[in-house]
Amino acid sequence: MNTTPVTSPVSNALAGWLATAETRANQKNEPAWALAKRSHAAAVASSLAFPTRDEELWRRTDFGGLPLDSLDPFAAVTPARNIDDLPVLLLTRLAGEGANTALVAQTDSEVVYEQTHPTLVKQGVIVCSMDRAIREHADKIQSLLGSLIATDYDRWTAVGEALRQGGAFVWVPKGVHAEIPVRLMQFLSGAGRLAAPRTVIAVGDGGSVTVVDELLSENAEGASMYLGGTELFIGQGAKLTFASLQDWSRNVYHYGNGRAQLAKDAELQWIQVMVGGRMSKTNIWFNLDGEGANAFVHGFMFGDSRQHFHLHTLQRHLKPNCTSDLLIKGCLKDKARSVYQGLIQVAEGAQKTNAYQANRNLLLSDQARADSIPGLEILANDVRCTHGATLGHVDSEHLFYLMARGLPRVEAERLVVEAFFEPVLERIPLESLREQLREEIERKIG
Amino acid sequence: MSQTPELVVKNLHVSVEGKEILKGLSLEIAKGEIHAIMGPNGSGKSTFANTLMGHPKYEVTSGEILFRGESILEMETDARARAGLFMAFQYPVAIPGLTFASFLRAAINARIAPAAGEDGKMPTKKGIAPKEFRKQMLEQMALLKMDEKFATRYLNDGFSGGEKKRAEILQMAMLKPTIAIMDETDSGLDIDALRIVSEGVNALAGPEMGVLVITHYNRILNYIKPDKVHVMVDGRIVTSGGPEMALELEAKGYDWVREEVAQ
């Protein structure tokens, strides 16, 4: 009797990936502690099922359309011998400033180019690939890597950690104000790619740095995937400005975890831009874990055609006297969709907390959709917490005012949409980047 | 030599959400003339101003508006503006995220290059050179005693009442309309701001521009001298006269007009 074994191609693909990732790490002589983390993540990944729509955080976002077995996390990558070998898309973003920056650039699964800057070297700032950090800076990275993103957060997260390939490490010594902004770039070169970078940024007490992380890809017929994790550690009185700019081509499925840990009097400025990709799911958590810590989050999503964005944020107030202020804007045209799920948690004893959360959505078509799901969990009694969400079309009085000055309706709408994004855009650290994103928005408005 | 009036309004009837507000308003304004429409609250003054600009809320049920001899009833608001009509808003809207300078430059460019494509989009990267624009804007701002920082602030966002009105006059100065309608421009202004705004209007009024001042009070008419004053009650102009009529209204209030109309 002929029987066909019932196995899912996805499970087969996944089991193969996990085994290959471990073999390759062994071949690369990855240190035992890093290998152990990887093996543990692989075991967790095997024990979990992929999240389904039964789970609250996945109710509105379904990766079911992603053909996992078409992806190859180990596709060969050609390294760049020098900066000019980088993909044109990345060079364009660098806008000729490549030589004056510190840069870690990754294509698909590997860091292909890394450079620091003499000024940063002099200051003792480390900017390098995660592989190099694991080899050369184990004393610094070992306790940090994977300490904020729980391996068992969900299966995707565990898979990402088990496959970990590439990513960057930025480390700022105590009291040092890094004078040069750091650029991190992830590029996906075509269809069937899967990148699983892990990045750690650590700012020592009283230090400061600006880091821009850009996600770009070559458009292709088939799907690709990004499965990344970023962990940010901000020491006492330290300041980190972190801009995450997701500008994938339309074939990319994105699953990203961002976590930040703030010590006493630390300040985080986080700018989150999401304009690209087919389907994009991002979870950002902030632990305000020292008195007087402040986190400011500004972000926007701009979707067209059938793009789908899902952003989940968690403002965790663990200690008293902290402030978190979050503003997420969403603008959707055509049949695009966004989901914003935001939660403010105030722990017992975290008195004098100031926590604000706002989600503003602008719909440019009747078929676009924005869901906003705010939440509060407050276990302290002396706090000031607000959250609010708005949803609307372009204000007809705004249009009338602009048209009364001679601007045609389409032009007036364009100005209103650009104005909607501008307060977030102007927080992006580099003028050349702001300008490129403005142009990108202008193209998307059409 | 009599001039053909630039703006001719004939027996205009306008409804808002089915309710008739203007009930047969007629008026003619020629270039170089300053007219004032005075009237009590609810008489339809702002309805008239917004109807001239083509606000979609106001429905013209009968009558005619001719601008330079042609009906503008079928023209969209932006086309009316580019043809040379301007309204200084009673309540200018704030648009956070749009700087005053980039807004104003876009408005000027819309006039210079009104040849929008089929899709209604303006050709970009054309129009007034940024340097020339800045020079003109700073000149006008100086006349209106506005701080240079205005240019980089968001449009009307956080502007005081006086700043908003000055910003309206600045737009008027830069856009150089044929007919300018001042909708309650004096409301919410202190005396200094009123004087500066009025001086701005006076500097622009002249052979090339006609002005229609719409106001509840005659205060602004101490600074802007109208050639003609019209009194509006219940959606109609009930009486017209020279500048002396403003003083008469101040002395007697609107009740005498109402009584006269009733007779």
mmCIF file of N, CA and C in Angstrom, chain A residues 396-411 414-416 418-420 422-423 426 435 439 442 446, chain B residues 50 53 55 76-78 81-82 86-87 89 93-94 96-98 103 106-107 110 119-122 154 156 168 171 175:
data_model
loop_
_atom_site.group_PDB
_atom_site.id
_atom_site.type_symbol
_atom_site.label_atom_id
_atom_site.label_comp_id
_atom_site.label_asym_id
_atom_site.label_seq_id
_atom_site.Cartn_x
_atom_site.Cartn_y
_atom_site.Cartn_z
ATOM 1 N N SER A 396 -12.016 69.147 5.067
ATOM 2 C CA SER A 396 -12.500 69.930 3.928
ATOM 3 C C SER A 396 -12.222 71.430 4.120
ATOM 4 N N GLU A 397 -12.145 71.885 5.376
ATOM 5 C CA GLU A 397 -11.834 73.305 5.607
ATOM 6 C C GLU A 397 -10.361 73.592 5.294
ATOM 7 N N HIS A 398 -9.492 72.605 5.548
ATOM 8 C CA HIS A 398 -8.092 72.769 5.155
ATOM 9 C C HIS A 398 -7.994 72.894 3.636
ATOM 10 N N LEU A 399 -8.715 72.020 2.943
ATOM 11 C CA LEU A 399 -8.685 72.055 1.483
ATOM 12 C C LEU A 399 -9.210 73.393 0.962
ATOM 13 N N PHE A 400 -10.326 73.851 1.561
ATOM 14 C CA PHE A 400 -10.912 75.107 1.084
ATOM 15 C C PHE A 400 -9.917 76.259 1.265
ATOM 16 N N TYR A 401 -9.260 76.276 2.401
ATOM 17 C CA TYR A 401 -8.298 77.353 2.661
ATOM 18 C C TYR A 401 -7.187 77.352 1.611
ATOM 19 N N LEU A 402 -6.642 76.176 1.356
ATOM 20 C CA LEU A 402 -5.533 76.091 0.397
ATOM 21 C C LEU A 402 -6.018 76.397 -1.026
ATOM 22 N N MET A 403 -7.200 75.899 -1.364
ATOM 23 C CA MET A 403 -7.736 76.161 -2.704
ATOM 24 C C MET A 403 -8.080 77.634 -2.870
ATOM 25 N N ALA A 404 -8.466 78.286 -1.786
ATOM 26 C CA ALA A 404 -8.776 79.713 -1.850
ATOM 27 C C ALA A 404 -7.523 80.541 -2.130
ATOM 28 N N ARG A 405 -6.360 79.888 -2.048
ATOM 29 C CA ARG A 405 -5.119 80.573 -2.414
ATOM 30 C C ARG A 405 -4.648 80.145 -3.796
ATOM 31 N N GLY A 406 -5.491 79.410 -4.497
ATOM 32 C CA GLY A 406 -5.181 79.081 -5.889
ATOM 33 C C GLY A 406 -4.604 77.695 -6.105
ATOM 34 N N LEU A 407 -4.462 76.916 -5.033
ATOM 35 C CA LEU A 407 -3.886 75.579 -5.211
ATOM 36 C C LEU A 407 -4.965 74.603 -5.679
ATOM 37 N N PRO A 408 -4.719 73.905 -6.790
ATOM 38 C CA PRO A 408 -5.693 72.913 -7.264
ATOM 39 C C PRO A 408 -5.916 71.840 -6.187
ATOM 40 N N ARG A 409 -7.076 71.224 -6.227
ATOM 41 C CA ARG A 409 -7.461 70.265 -5.184
ATOM 42 C C ARG A 409 -6.386 69.200 -4.926
ATOM 43 N N VAL A 410 -5.855 68.617 -6.007
ATOM 44 C CA VAL A 410 -4.870 67.542 -5.844
ATOM 45 C C VAL A 410 -3.618 68.055 -5.135
ATOM 46 N N GLU A 411 -3.210 69.266 -5.538
ATOM 47 C CA GLU A 411 -2.029 69.887 -4.935
ATOM 48 C C GLU A 411 -2.284 70.203 -3.465
ATOM 49 N N ARG A 414 -2.088 67.122 -1.480
ATOM 50 C CA ARG A 414 -0.688 66.715 -1.325
ATOM 51 C C ARG A 414 -0.039 67.484 -0.172
ATOM 52 N N LEU A 415 -0.292 68.789 -0.124
ATOM 53 C CA LEU A 415 0.287 69.594 0.951
ATOM 54 C C LEU A 415 -0.229 69.152 2.319
ATOM 55 N N VAL A 416 -1.513 68.814 2.387
ATOM 56 C CA VAL A 416 -2.091 68.400 3.669
ATOM 57 C C VAL A 416 -1.467 67.080 4.133
ATOM 58 N N GLU A 418 1.506 65.831 3.209
ATOM 59 C CA GLU A 418 2.907 66.080 3.570
ATOM 60 C C GLU A 418 3.001 66.741 4.941
ATOM 61 N N ALA A 419 2.071 67.646 5.194
ATOM 62 C CA ALA A 419 2.065 68.331 6.489
ATOM 63 C C ALA A 419 1.787 67.341 7.621
ATOM 64 N N PHE A 420 0.973 66.354 7.326
ATOM 65 C CA PHE A 420 0.642 65.333 8.317
ATOM 66 C C PHE A 420 1.910 64.603 8.791
ATOM 67 N N GLU A 422 5.132 65.730 8.347
ATOM 68 C CA GLU A 422 6.298 66.589 8.577
ATOM 69 C C GLU A 422 6.777 66.639 10.038
ATOM 70 N N PRO A 423 5.854 66.767 11.014
ATOM 71 C CA PRO A 423 6.343 66.847 12.401
ATOM 72 C C PRO A 423 7.143 65.605 12.822
ATOM 73 N N GLU A 426 10.672 65.738 10.597
ATOM 74 C CA GLU A 426 11.706 66.703 10.986
ATOM 75 C C GLU A 426 12.519 66.225 12.191
ATOM 76 N N GLU A 435 15.200 64.644 3.355
ATOM 77 C CA GLU A 435 14.866 65.055 1.987
ATOM 78 C C GLU A 435 14.457 63.834 1.152
ATOM 79 N N GLU A 439 10.765 63.025 -0.538
ATOM 80 C CA GLU A 439 10.543 62.670 -1.947
ATOM 81 C C GLU A 439 9.778 61.355 -2.064
ATOM 82 N N GLU A 442 6.228 62.034 -1.391
ATOM 83 C CA GLU A 442 5.642 62.708 -2.551
ATOM 84 C C GLU A 442 5.304 61.685 -3.647
ATOM 85 N N GLY A 446 1.473 60.346 -5.086
ATOM 86 C CA GLY A 446 1.170 60.125 -6.508
ATOM 87 C C GLY A 446 0.611 61.354 -7.185
ATOM 88 N N ASN B 50 -17.933 83.788 1.662
ATOM 89 C CA ASN B 50 -17.601 82.402 1.329
ATOM 90 C C ASN B 50 -18.207 81.957 0.009
ATOM 91 N N MET B 53 -16.040 82.995 -2.808
ATOM 92 C CA MET B 53 -14.861 82.124 -2.946
ATOM 93 C C MET B 53 -15.246 80.708 -3.357
ATOM 94 N N HIS B 55 -17.102 78.327 -1.552
ATOM 95 C CA HIS B 55 -17.112 77.284 -0.525
ATOM 96 C C HIS B 55 -18.232 76.282 -0.828
ATOM 97 N N GLU B 76 -14.345 76.230 -9.703
ATOM 98 C CA GLU B 76 -13.915 75.766 -8.388
ATOM 99 C C GLU B 76 -13.192 76.898 -7.667
ATOM 100 N N THR B 77 -13.095 76.754 -6.371
ATOM 101 C CA THR B 77 -12.451 77.763 -5.536
ATOM 102 C C THR B 77 -11.060 78.148 -6.032
ATOM 103 N N ASP B 78 -10.263 77.141 -6.382
ATOM 104 C CA ASP B 78 -8.878 77.436 -6.774
ATOM 105 C C ASP B 78 -8.823 78.236 -8.068
ATOM 106 N N ALA B 81 -9.572 81.796 -7.305
ATOM 107 C CA ALA B 81 -8.410 82.451 -6.689
ATOM 108 C C ALA B 81 -7.384 82.809 -7.755
ATOM 109 N N ARG B 82 -7.131 81.879 -8.670
ATOM 110 C CA ARG B 82 -6.129 82.163 -9.700
ATOM 111 C C ARG B 82 -6.616 83.239 -10.655
ATOM 112 N N PHE B 86 -9.636 87.070 -3.905
ATOM 113 C CA PHE B 86 -8.931 86.706 -2.677
ATOM 114 C C PHE B 86 -9.841 86.961 -1.495
ATOM 115 N N MET B 87 -9.827 86.051 -0.538
ATOM 116 C CA MET B 87 -10.557 86.301 0.699
ATOM 117 C C MET B 87 -9.604 86.190 1.876
ATOM 118 N N PHE B 89 -9.476 85.340 5.481
ATOM 119 C CA PHE B 89 -10.415 84.561 6.281
ATOM 120 C C PHE B 89 -10.668 85.183 7.651
ATOM 121 N N VAL B 93 -7.437 78.694 8.935
ATOM 122 C CA VAL B 93 -7.216 77.368 9.526
ATOM 123 C C VAL B 93 -5.724 77.128 9.764
ATOM 124 N N ALA B 94 -5.441 76.395 10.811
ATOM 125 C CA ALA B 94 -4.057 76.036 11.125
ATOM 126 C C ALA B 94 -3.741 74.701 10.474
ATOM 127 N N PRO B 96 -0.677 72.364 10.945
ATOM 128 C CA PRO B 96 0.633 71.994 11.499
ATOM 129 C C PRO B 96 1.358 71.098 10.512
ATOM 130 N N GLY B 97 2.650 71.340 10.351
ATOM 131 C CA GLY B 97 3.429 70.511 9.428
ATOM 132 C C GLY B 97 3.693 71.194 8.104
ATOM 133 N N LEU B 98 2.921 72.226 7.802
ATOM 134 C CA LEU B 98 3.120 72.974 6.554
ATOM 135 C C LEU B 98 3.667 74.354 6.930
ATOM 136 N N PHE B 103 4.002 76.980 2.014
ATOM 137 C CA PHE B 103 2.612 77.173 1.584
ATOM 138 C C PHE B 103 2.492 78.358 0.627
ATOM 139 N N ALA B 106 4.014 77.764 -2.730
ATOM 140 C CA ALA B 106 3.169 76.893 -3.556
ATOM 141 C C ALA B 106 1.997 77.682 -4.137
ATOM 142 N N ALA B 107 1.432 78.584 -3.322
ATOM 143 C CA ALA B 107 0.297 79.382 -3.786
ATOM 144 C C ALA B 107 0.714 80.316 -4.920
ATOM 145 N N ALA B 110 1.254 78.330 -8.027
ATOM 146 C CA ALA B 110 -0.011 77.908 -8.637
ATOM 147 C C ALA B 110 -0.546 78.994 -9.562
ATOM 148 N N ASP B 119 -4.056 65.600 -14.766
ATOM 149 C CA ASP B 119 -4.373 65.036 -13.460
ATOM 150 C C ASP B 119 -4.539 66.114 -12.395
ATOM 151 N N GLY B 120 -4.440 67.377 -12.809
ATOM 152 C CA GLY B 120 -4.637 68.457 -11.860
ATOM 153 C C GLY B 120 -3.397 68.796 -11.064
ATOM 154 N N LYS B 121 -2.292 68.086 -11.327
ATOM 155 C CA LYS B 121 -1.080 68.348 -10.538
ATOM 156 C C LYS B 121 -0.296 69.519 -11.100
ATOM 157 N N MET B 122 0.351 70.231 -10.197
ATOM 158 C CA MET B 122 1.150 71.356 -10.630
ATOM 159 C C MET B 122 2.527 70.840 -11.038
ATOM 160 N N TYR B 154 4.715 76.844 11.335
ATOM 161 C CA TYR B 154 3.650 76.137 10.641
ATOM 162 C C TYR B 154 2.460 77.071 10.439
ATOM 163 N N ASN B 156 -0.416 79.233 10.449
ATOM 164 C CA ASN B 156 -1.439 79.644 11.424
ATOM 165 C C ASN B 156 -1.427 78.825 12.714
ATOM 166 N N GLU B 168 -2.706 86.821 6.818
ATOM 167 C CA GLU B 168 -3.665 86.891 5.710
ATOM 168 C C GLU B 168 -3.307 88.052 4.783
ATOM 169 N N GLN B 171 -0.343 87.312 2.669
ATOM 170 C CA GLN B 171 -0.710 86.482 1.512
ATOM 171 C C GLN B 171 -1.325 87.340 0.414
ATOM 172 N N LEU B 175 0.029 87.681 -3.343
ATOM 173 C CA LEU B 175 -0.772 87.074 -4.412
ATOM 174 C C LEU B 175 -1.394 88.120 -5.336
#
